[in-house]
């Protein structure tokens, strides 16, 4: 009898511990790792007082529980590894990310209600991003040095559609013959792909035939984890911005091989202080009047400072000081309209700013327990995804960011 009672007590303890694995955090629902890595997926049921529903991967779950108009639920998804890069699809229905010590890319589909693992890299993936058109997904690896293109459609050499599928397949490999590829980005017209490698060079390739278009003749050494220093211009054809040894900012036309080092303008120096550039991003935004949106270049530095530059006259139009406790600006993202900016440094917090004329500091988010490695805005600008070294991927409702100013 005593043995039976002891067994019952043990069973009660296990049940209690199991129920504590899924709790509601301050930012929403917190999901255990088993929900993500197995064939069980979370769904925020609006008709059951926001309770967490679980269902297996079947037709009923995909057609009944998932609503095509459903917004991404604000919450936490626990992953077994550190999240290195995150990207939303242009239609907002998919979320892709890569993790440490993983050779695959994981894609979560809100429309179909499943997770797909894209396998093909021979070593750890370092970055992932969607093409602006949404026709393909690009990933790179620091170990095998390749850039892989994934698509749900069959392609011929002219990128013509052959067949439509519900899952991604690897249809092209861009081999830059570099030991490690750290960062990858796609041009606004979807015709060029730029990658940055361990050798300090930038490679631009054609996704249609996989051939190399151009590469830099110079080398640029970046600090560890400061890889987001290459981006395509949204207005200037065949032009991208990058840093030179984290100190200078250069505009490079890779077809004409012309370059402009912005720090050479003594009147409006892009880097006018002893600080290292750690991130940069092109953004199109309106200056507040009825004029058309114009292109700006945002530059984040190691002194916790973000500068926004008008490339028409190379003038600084905005300075954002992130304050004490920030050692750098490693991640810098904007929403599609260019009205909001989110950034993070070397810590576990991130900040959101409004860039409209009457805007300013929106709020500070402090919920991660370790360094934030990646940020991504959803296409509608309502959701902000943050991946961290604490092995969590958090989805934030930007409209409900706490205002502490």
CSV table of C-alpha atoms in Angstrom, one decimal:
chain,number,residue,atom,x,y,z
A,1,UNK,CA,0.0,0.0,0.0
A,2,UNK,CA,2.8,2.4,0.9
A,3,UNK,CA,4.5,1.7,-2.5
A,4,UNK,CA,1.3,2.5,-4.4
A,5,UNK,CA,0.9,5.8,-2.5
A,6,UNK,CA,4.5,6.8,-3.3
A,7,UNK,CA,4.0,6.0,-7.0
A,8,UNK,CA,0.9,8.2,-7.0
A,9,UNK,CA,2.8,11.1,-5.4
A,10,UNK,CA,5.5,10.7,-8.1
A,11,UNK,CA,2.9,10.8,-10.8
A,12,UNK,CA,1.4,13.9,-9.4
A,13,UNK,CA,4.8,15.7,-9.3
A,14,UNK,CA,5.5,14.8,-13.0
A,15,UNK,CA,2.0,16.0,-14.0
A,16,UNK,CA,2.6,19.3,-12.1
A,17,UNK,CA,6.1,19.8,-13.7
A,18,UNK,CA,4.7,19.1,-17.1
A,19,UNK,CA,1.9,21.6,-16.8
A,20,UNK,CA,4.5,24.3,-15.8
A,21,UNK,CA,6.4,23.9,-19.1
A,22,UNK,CA,3.8,26.0,-20.9
A,23,UNK,CA,3.2,29.3,-19.2
A,24,UNK,CA,2.0,32.7,-20.2
A,25,UNK,CA,4.8,35.2,-20.2
A,26,UNK,CA,4.6,39.0,-20.2
A,27,UNK,CA,4.8,39.1,-24.0
A,28,UNK,CA,2.2,36.4,-24.7
A,29,UNK,CA,2.2,32.6,-25.0
A,30,UNK,CA,5.4,30.7,-24.2
A,31,UNK,CA,5.6,27.4,-26.1
A,32,UNK,CA,7.9,24.5,-25.1
A,33,UNK,CA,10.4,23.2,-27.6
A,34,UNK,CA,8.4,20.0,-28.2
A,35,UNK,CA,5.7,21.9,-29.8
A,36,UNK,CA,8.1,23.3,-32.4
A,37,UNK,CA,10.3,20.3,-33.2
A,38,UNK,CA,7.5,17.8,-33.4
A,39,UNK,CA,4.4,17.6,-35.6
A,40,UNK,CA,2.4,19.7,-33.2
A,41,UNK,CA,1.9,23.4,-33.8
A,42,UNK,CA,0.5,26.3,-31.8
A,43,UNK,CA,-2.7,28.1,-32.6
A,44,UNK,CA,-4.2,31.0,-30.8
A,45,UNK,CA,-7.9,30.2,-30.8
A,46,UNK,CA,-9.9,33.5,-30.5
A,47,UNK,CA,-13.1,31.6,-29.7
A,48,UNK,CA,-11.7,30.0,-26.5
A,49,UNK,CA,-10.5,32.9,-24.5
A,50,UNK,CA,-7.0,32.9,-26.1
A,51,UNK,CA,-6.3,29.4,-24.9
A,52,UNK,CA,-3.5,27.4,-26.5
A,53,UNK,CA,-4.8,24.7,-28.8
A,54,UNK,CA,-2.7,21.8,-30.1
A,55,UNK,CA,-3.3,19.7,-33.1
A,56,UNK,CA,-1.2,17.4,-35.2
A,57,UNK,CA,-0.3,18.0,-38.8
A,58,UNK,CA,-3.4,16.9,-40.7
A,59,UNK,CA,-6.0,18.2,-43.1
A,60,UNK,CA,-8.4,19.3,-40.3
A,61,UNK,CA,-5.7,21.4,-38.6
A,62,UNK,CA,-4.6,23.1,-41.8
A,63,UNK,CA,-8.2,23.9,-43.1
A,64,UNK,CA,-10.2,24.3,-39.9
A,65,UNK,CA,-8.0,25.8,-37.2
A,66,UNK,CA,-5.8,28.1,-39.3
A,67,UNK,CA,-7.5,31.3,-40.6
A,68,UNK,CA,-5.8,32.9,-43.6
A,69,UNK,CA,-6.6,36.4,-42.1
A,70,UNK,CA,-5.2,35.4,-38.7
A,71,UNK,CA,-2.5,37.7,-37.4
A,72,UNK,CA,0.8,36.3,-36.0
A,73,UNK,CA,0.1,35.6,-32.3
A,74,UNK,CA,2.4,37.6,-29.9
A,75,UNK,CA,4.3,35.0,-27.9
A,76,UNK,CA,7.4,33.0,-27.5
A,77,UNK,CA,8.5,29.9,-29.4
A,78,UNK,CA,11.3,28.0,-27.6
A,79,UNK,CA,14.0,26.6,-29.9
A,80,UNK,CA,16.8,24.2,-28.8
A,81,UNK,CA,19.5,26.3,-30.4
A,82,UNK,CA,20.5,29.9,-30.8
A,83,UNK,CA,18.6,31.8,-33.5
A,84,UNK,CA,21.1,33.5,-35.9
A,85,UNK,CA,18.8,35.0,-38.6
A,86,UNK,CA,15.1,35.6,-39.1
A,87,UNK,CA,13.0,36.7,-42.1
A,88,UNK,CA,9.3,37.1,-43.0
A,89,UNK,CA,8.0,36.3,-46.4
A,90,UNK,CA,6.7,39.3,-48.4
A,91,UNK,CA,3.1,38.1,-48.1
A,92,UNK,CA,3.5,37.7,-44.3
A,93,UNK,CA,2.4,34.0,-44.3
A,94,UNK,CA,5.8,32.5,-43.6
A,95,UNK,CA,8.6,32.9,-41.1
A,96,UNK,CA,12.1,31.5,-41.9
A,97,UNK,CA,15.0,31.3,-39.5
A,98,UNK,CA,18.4,29.5,-39.0
A,99,UNK,CA,20.0,28.4,-35.8
A,100,UNK,CA,23.4,27.6,-34.5
A,101,UNK,CA,25.0,24.2,-35.3
A,102,UNK,CA,22.3,23.5,-37.8
A,103,UNK,CA,22.7,22.7,-41.5
A,104,UNK,CA,19.1,23.4,-42.4
A,105,UNK,CA,16.7,26.3,-42.7
A,106,UNK,CA,13.3,26.1,-40.9
A,107,UNK,CA,10.2,27.7,-42.4
A,108,UNK,CA,7.0,28.0,-40.5
A,109,UNK,CA,3.9,28.5,-42.7
A,110,UNK,CA,0.9,30.2,-41.2
A,111,UNK,CA,-1.2,29.3,-44.2
A,112,UNK,CA,-0.6,25.6,-44.3
A,113,UNK,CA,0.1,25.1,-40.6
A,114,UNK,CA,3.4,23.2,-40.8
A,115,UNK,CA,7.1,23.6,-40.4
A,116,UNK,CA,9.4,22.6,-43.3
A,117,UNK,CA,13.1,21.9,-42.8
A,118,UNK,CA,15.2,22.9,-45.8
A,119,UNK,CA,18.2,20.6,-46.0
A,120,UNK,CA,21.1,20.8,-48.3
A,121,UNK,CA,23.9,22.8,-46.7
A,122,UNK,CA,27.0,20.8,-45.7
A,123,UNK,CA,27.6,22.9,-42.6
A,124,UNK,CA,26.1,25.5,-40.3
A,125,UNK,CA,23.7,28.0,-41.9
A,126,UNK,CA,24.6,31.6,-41.1
A,127,UNK,CA,21.8,33.7,-42.8
A,128,UNK,CA,18.5,33.5,-44.6
A,129,UNK,CA,16.3,36.0,-46.4
A,130,UNK,CA,13.3,36.1,-48.8
A,131,UNK,CA,13.5,37.7,-52.2
A,132,UNK,CA,11.3,40.9,-52.4
A,133,UNK,CA,9.1,39.2,-55.0
A,134,UNK,CA,8.6,36.2,-52.7
A,135,UNK,CA,9.4,33.8,-55.5
A,136,UNK,CA,12.4,32.3,-53.8
A,137,UNK,CA,14.3,32.0,-50.5
A,138,UNK,CA,18.1,32.5,-50.1
A,139,UNK,CA,20.3,30.9,-47.5
A,140,UNK,CA,24.1,30.7,-47.0
A,141,UNK,CA,26.5,28.7,-44.9
A,142,UNK,CA,29.7,29.7,-43.2
A,143,UNK,CA,31.1,26.2,-43.5
A,144,UNK,CA,30.5,25.1,-47.1
A,145,UNK,CA,30.7,28.6,-48.5
A,146,UNK,CA,27.6,28.2,-50.7
A,147,UNK,CA,24.5,30.3,-51.3
A,148,UNK,CA,21.4,28.2,-51.9
A,149,UNK,CA,18.2,29.2,-53.6
A,150,UNK,CA,14.9,27.6,-52.6
A,151,UNK,CA,11.6,27.8,-54.3
A,152,UNK,CA,8.1,26.3,-54.4
A,153,UNK,CA,8.0,26.6,-58.2
A,154,UNK,CA,10.0,24.7,-60.8
A,155,UNK,CA,12.3,27.0,-62.7
A,156,UNK,CA,14.0,26.9,-66.1
A,157,UNK,CA,17.1,29.0,-67.0
A,158,UNK,CA,15.0,32.1,-67.6
A,159,UNK,CA,13.3,31.8,-64.2
A,160,UNK,CA,10.1,30.8,-65.8
A,161,UNK,CA,7.5,29.0,-63.7
A,162,UNK,CA,6.9,25.4,-64.4
A,163,UNK,CA,4.9,24.0,-61.6
A,164,UNK,CA,3.5,25.2,-58.2
A,165,UNK,CA,4.2,23.2,-55.0
A,166,UNK,CA,3.5,23.6,-51.4
A,167,UNK,CA,7.0,22.9,-50.2
A,168,UNK,CA,10.4,24.4,-50.9
A,169,UNK,CA,13.0,22.7,-53.0
A,170,UNK,CA,16.7,23.6,-53.6
A,171,UNK,CA,16.9,24.5,-57.3
A,172,UNK,CA,20.2,26.4,-57.6
A,173,UNK,CA,23.5,26.7,-55.7
A,174,UNK,CA,25.7,29.8,-56.0
A,175,UNK,CA,29.3,28.6,-55.2
A,176,UNK,CA,31.4,31.6,-54.4
A,177,UNK,CA,34.3,29.3,-53.5
A,178,UNK,CA,34.7,31.1,-50.1
A,179,UNK,CA,35.4,29.2,-46.9
A,180,UNK,CA,32.6,30.9,-45.1
A,181,UNK,CA,29.6,33.0,-46.3
A,182,UNK,CA,28.3,35.1,-43.5
A,183,UNK,CA,25.6,37.4,-44.9
A,184,UNK,CA,23.3,37.4,-48.0
A,185,UNK,CA,20.9,39.9,-49.4
A,186,UNK,CA,18.7,40.2,-52.6
A,187,UNK,CA,18.4,43.3,-54.8
A,188,UNK,CA,15.0,45.1,-55.0
A,189,UNK,CA,14.5,43.9,-58.6
A,190,UNK,CA,15.3,40.2,-57.6
A,191,UNK,CA,18.0,40.1,-60.3
A,192,UNK,CA,21.1,40.1,-58.1
A,193,UNK,CA,22.3,38.4,-54.9
A,194,UNK,CA,25.1,39.8,-52.8
A,195,UNK,CA,27.0,37.7,-50.2
A,196,UNK,CA,29.8,38.5,-47.8
A,197,UNK,CA,32.4,36.0,-46.9
A,198,UNK,CA,35.2,35.3,-44.4
A,199,UNK,CA,37.7,36.4,-47.0
A,200,UNK,CA,36.5,40.0,-46.6
A,201,UNK,CA,35.1,40.3,-50.2
A,202,UNK,CA,31.6,40.9,-51.5
A,203,UNK,CA,30.3,38.7,-54.2
A,204,UNK,CA,27.4,39.5,-56.5
A,205,UNK,CA,25.7,36.7,-58.4
A,206,UNK,CA,22.9,36.2,-60.9
A,207,UNK,CA,20.1,34.0,-59.5
A,208,UNK,CA,18.9,33.1,-63.0
A,209,UNK,CA,22.0,31.2,-64.1
A,210,UNK,CA,24.1,31.1,-60.9
A,211,UNK,CA,27.0,33.0,-62.5
A,212,UNK,CA,29.2,35.5,-60.7
A,213,UNK,CA,28.6,39.1,-61.8
A,214,UNK,CA,31.3,40.9,-59.9
A,215,UNK,CA,33.3,40.9,-56.7
A,216,UNK,CA,35.2,43.5,-54.8
A,217,UNK,CA,39.0,43.7,-55.4
A,218,UNK,CA,39.5,45.0,-51.9
A,219,UNK,CA,39.0,43.2,-48.6
A,220,UNK,CA,37.1,44.4,-45.6
A,221,UNK,CA,37.4,42.8,-42.2
A,222,UNK,CA,34.4,43.0,-39.9
A,223,UNK,CA,34.1,42.5,-36.2
A,224,UNK,CA,32.6,39.3,-34.9
A,225,UNK,CA,28.8,39.2,-35.3
A,226,UNK,CA,28.9,42.6,-37.3
A,227,UNK,CA,27.8,41.0,-40.6
A,228,UNK,CA,24.9,43.3,-41.5
A,229,UNK,CA,27.0,45.8,-43.2
A,230,UNK,CA,26.0,45.1,-46.8
A,231,UNK,CA,22.7,46.2,-48.4
A,232,UNK,CA,21.3,47.0,-51.8
A,233,UNK,CA,20.2,50.5,-52.8
A,234,UNK,CA,16.4,50.9,-53.3
A,235,UNK,CA,16.8,53.6,-55.9
A,236,UNK,CA,20.2,53.3,-57.6
A,237,UNK,CA,20.6,50.4,-60.0
A,238,UNK,CA,23.4,47.9,-59.3
A,239,UNK,CA,24.5,49.8,-56.3
A,240,UNK,CA,25.1,48.6,-52.8
A,241,UNK,CA,26.5,50.1,-49.6
A,242,UNK,CA,29.1,48.4,-47.4
A,243,UNK,CA,31.7,49.2,-44.8
A,244,UNK,CA,35.5,49.2,-45.1
A,245,UNK,CA,37.0,47.6,-42.0
A,246,UNK,CA,34.1,48.9,-40.0
A,247,UNK,CA,35.3,52.5,-40.3
A,248,UNK,CA,34.2,53.9,-43.7
A,249,UNK,CA,31.0,53.6,-45.6
A,250,UNK,CA,31.2,53.1,-49.4
A,251,UNK,CA,28.7,53.1,-52.2
A,252,UNK,CA,29.7,50.6,-54.9
A,253,UNK,CA,28.2,50.2,-58.4
A,254,UNK,CA,29.3,46.6,-59.2
A,255,UNK,CA,28.5,46.8,-62.9
A,256,UNK,CA,30.5,50.0,-63.7
A,257,UNK,CA,33.0,49.4,-60.8
A,258,UNK,CA,32.5,53.0,-59.6
A,259,UNK,CA,32.6,53.8,-55.9
A,260,UNK,CA,32.0,56.7,-53.6
A,261,UNK,CA,33.5,56.7,-50.2
A,262,UNK,CA,31.0,58.8,-48.2
A,263,UNK,CA,33.5,59.7,-45.5
A,264,UNK,CA,35.6,61.7,-48.0
A,265,UNK,CA,33.1,64.5,-48.0
A,266,UNK,CA,34.6,66.9,-45.4
A,267,UNK,CA,31.5,69.0,-45.1
A,268,UNK,CA,29.2,66.1,-44.1
A,269,UNK,CA,31.4,63.2,-43.1
A,270,UNK,CA,29.5,59.9,-42.8
A,271,UNK,CA,31.9,58.7,-40.1
A,272,UNK,CA,33.0,61.8,-38.2
A,273,UNK,CA,34.0,60.1,-34.9
A,274,UNK,CA,36.3,57.3,-33.7
A,275,UNK,CA,33.5,54.7,-33.9
A,276,UNK,CA,33.1,51.5,-35.8
A,277,UNK,CA,30.2,51.0,-38.2
A,278,UNK,CA,28.4,47.8,-37.1
A,279,UNK,CA,25.2,47.9,-39.3
A,280,UNK,CA,23.7,49.7,-42.2
A,281,UNK,CA,20.4,49.7,-44.0
A,282,UNK,CA,18.8,51.5,-46.9
A,283,UNK,CA,15.2,52.8,-46.3
A,284,UNK,CA,12.7,54.7,-48.4
A,285,UNK,CA,10.6,57.1,-46.4
A,286,UNK,CA,8.8,60.4,-46.7
A,287,UNK,CA,10.2,63.6,-45.1
A,288,UNK,CA,6.7,64.7,-43.9
A,289,UNK,CA,5.5,66.8,-46.8
A,290,UNK,CA,3.6,65.8,-49.9
A,291,UNK,CA,6.7,64.8,-51.8
A,292,UNK,CA,7.5,61.3,-53.0
A,293,UNK,CA,9.5,59.1,-50.6
A,294,UNK,CA,13.2,59.3,-51.0
A,295,UNK,CA,16.1,57.0,-50.1
A,296,UNK,CA,18.1,57.3,-47.0
A,297,UNK,CA,20.9,55.3,-45.5
A,298,UNK,CA,20.9,54.4,-41.8
A,299,UNK,CA,24.2,53.7,-40.2
A,300,UNK,CA,24.6,52.1,-36.8
A,301,UNK,CA,27.9,52.4,-34.8
A,302,UNK,CA,29.7,51.0,-31.8
A,303,UNK,CA,29.0,54.2,-29.8
A,304,UNK,CA,25.3,53.3,-29.6
A,305,UNK,CA,24.4,55.9,-32.2
A,306,UNK,CA,22.3,55.6,-35.4
A,307,UNK,CA,22.6,58.2,-38.1
A,308,UNK,CA,20.2,58.7,-41.0
A,309,UNK,CA,21.7,60.2,-44.2
A,310,UNK,CA,20.0,61.8,-47.2
A,311,UNK,CA,22.0,60.5,-50.1
A,312,UNK,CA,21.0,63.3,-52.4
A,313,UNK,CA,23.2,65.8,-50.7
A,314,UNK,CA,24.9,63.5,-48.1
A,315,UNK,CA,23.4,65.4,-45.2
A,316,UNK,CA,22.6,63.9,-41.8
A,317,UNK,CA,18.9,64.3,-41.2
A,318,UNK,CA,18.5,62.4,-37.9
A,319,UNK,CA,20.7,61.2,-35.0
A,320,UNK,CA,19.4,58.6,-32.5
A,321,UNK,CA,21.4,58.1,-29.3
A,322,UNK,CA,20.5,54.8,-27.7
A,323,UNK,CA,21.9,55.8,-24.3
A,324,UNK,CA,24.0,54.0,-21.8
A,325,UNK,CA,24.2,50.2,-21.6
A,326,UNK,CA,24.4,49.8,-25.4
A,327,UNK,CA,27.8,48.9,-26.8
A,328,UNK,CA,26.8,48.9,-30.4
A,329,UNK,CA,24.0,48.7,-32.9
A,330,UNK,CA,24.3,45.2,-34.4
A,331,UNK,CA,20.8,44.9,-35.8
A,332,UNK,CA,18.9,47.7,-37.6
A,333,UNK,CA,15.5,47.1,-39.3
A,334,UNK,CA,12.7,49.2,-40.7
A,335,UNK,CA,9.1,48.5,-41.5
A,336,UNK,CA,7.9,48.5,-45.1
A,337,UNK,CA,6.6,52.1,-45.0
A,338,UNK,CA,9.8,53.4,-43.3
A,339,UNK,CA,7.9,54.9,-40.5
A,340,UNK,CA,9.3,52.7,-37.7
A,341,UNK,CA,12.8,51.6,-36.8
A,342,UNK,CA,13.8,48.8,-34.5
A,343,UNK,CA,17.4,48.2,-33.3
A,344,UNK,CA,19.4,46.2,-30.8
A,345,UNK,CA,22.9,46.2,-29.6
A,346,UNK,CA,25.0,43.7,-27.7
A,347,UNK,CA,22.4,43.1,-25.0
A,348,UNK,CA,19.1,41.4,-24.5
A,349,UNK,CA,16.9,44.5,-25.1
A,350,UNK,CA,15.6,46.2,-28.2
A,351,UNK,CA,14.1,49.6,-28.9
A,352,UNK,CA,11.5,50.8,-31.3
A,353,UNK,CA,11.3,54.3,-32.8
A,354,UNK,CA,8.8,56.2,-34.9
A,355,UNK,CA,10.3,58.1,-37.8
A,356,UNK,CA,7.2,60.2,-38.7
A,357,UNK,CA,7.6,64.0,-38.1
A,358,UNK,CA,5.6,63.9,-34.9
A,359,UNK,CA,7.1,60.6,-33.8
A,360,UNK,CA,10.0,59.7,-31.6
A,361,UNK,CA,10.9,57.0,-29.1
A,362,UNK,CA,8.1,54.4,-28.9
A,363,UNK,CA,9.4,52.1,-26.3
A,364,UNK,CA,12.0,49.6,-25.0
A,365,UNK,CA,11.4,45.8,-24.9
A,366,UNK,CA,13.2,43.8,-22.3
A,367,UNK,CA,12.2,40.2,-22.2
A,368,UNK,CA,15.0,38.1,-23.6
A,369,UNK,CA,17.5,36.6,-21.2
A,370,UNK,CA,20.5,36.7,-23.5
A,371,UNK,CA,21.9,38.6,-26.5
A,372,UNK,CA,19.5,39.3,-29.4
A,373,UNK,CA,20.9,38.0,-32.7
A,374,UNK,CA,18.3,38.9,-35.3
A,375,UNK,CA,15.3,41.2,-35.9
A,376,UNK,CA,12.6,41.2,-38.6
A,377,UNK,CA,9.5,43.3,-39.3
A,378,UNK,CA,6.5,41.6,-40.8
A,379,UNK,CA,5.3,43.1,-44.1
A,380,UNK,CA,2.3,44.8,-42.5
A,381,UNK,CA,4.5,46.3,-39.8
A,382,UNK,CA,2.4,45.0,-37.0
A,383,UNK,CA,4.7,42.2,-35.8
A,384,UNK,CA,8.4,42.3,-34.9
A,385,UNK,CA,10.3,39.0,-34.6
A,386,UNK,CA,13.4,38.8,-32.4
A,387,UNK,CA,15.7,35.8,-32.2
A,388,UNK,CA,18.1,35.5,-29.3
A,389,UNK,CA,20.9,33.5,-27.8
A,390,UNK,CA,18.5,32.4,-25.1
A,391,UNK,CA,17.1,30.0,-27.6
A,392,UNK,CA,13.8,31.8,-28.0
A,393,UNK,CA,12.1,33.4,-31.0
A,394,UNK,CA,9.7,36.1,-29.8
A,395,UNK,CA,6.9,37.7,-31.7
A,396,UNK,CA,5.9,41.2,-30.6
A,397,UNK,CA,2.8,43.2,-31.4
A,398,UNK,CA,4.5,46.5,-32.3
A,399,UNK,CA,1.2,48.4,-31.7
A,400,UNK,CA,1.3,47.3,-28.1
A,401,UNK,CA,5.0,48.0,-27.3
A,402,UNK,CA,5.1,49.6,-23.8
A,403,UNK,CA,5.8,53.3,-23.9
A,404,UNK,CA,8.3,54.1,-21.2
A,405,UNK,CA,9.1,57.6,-22.4
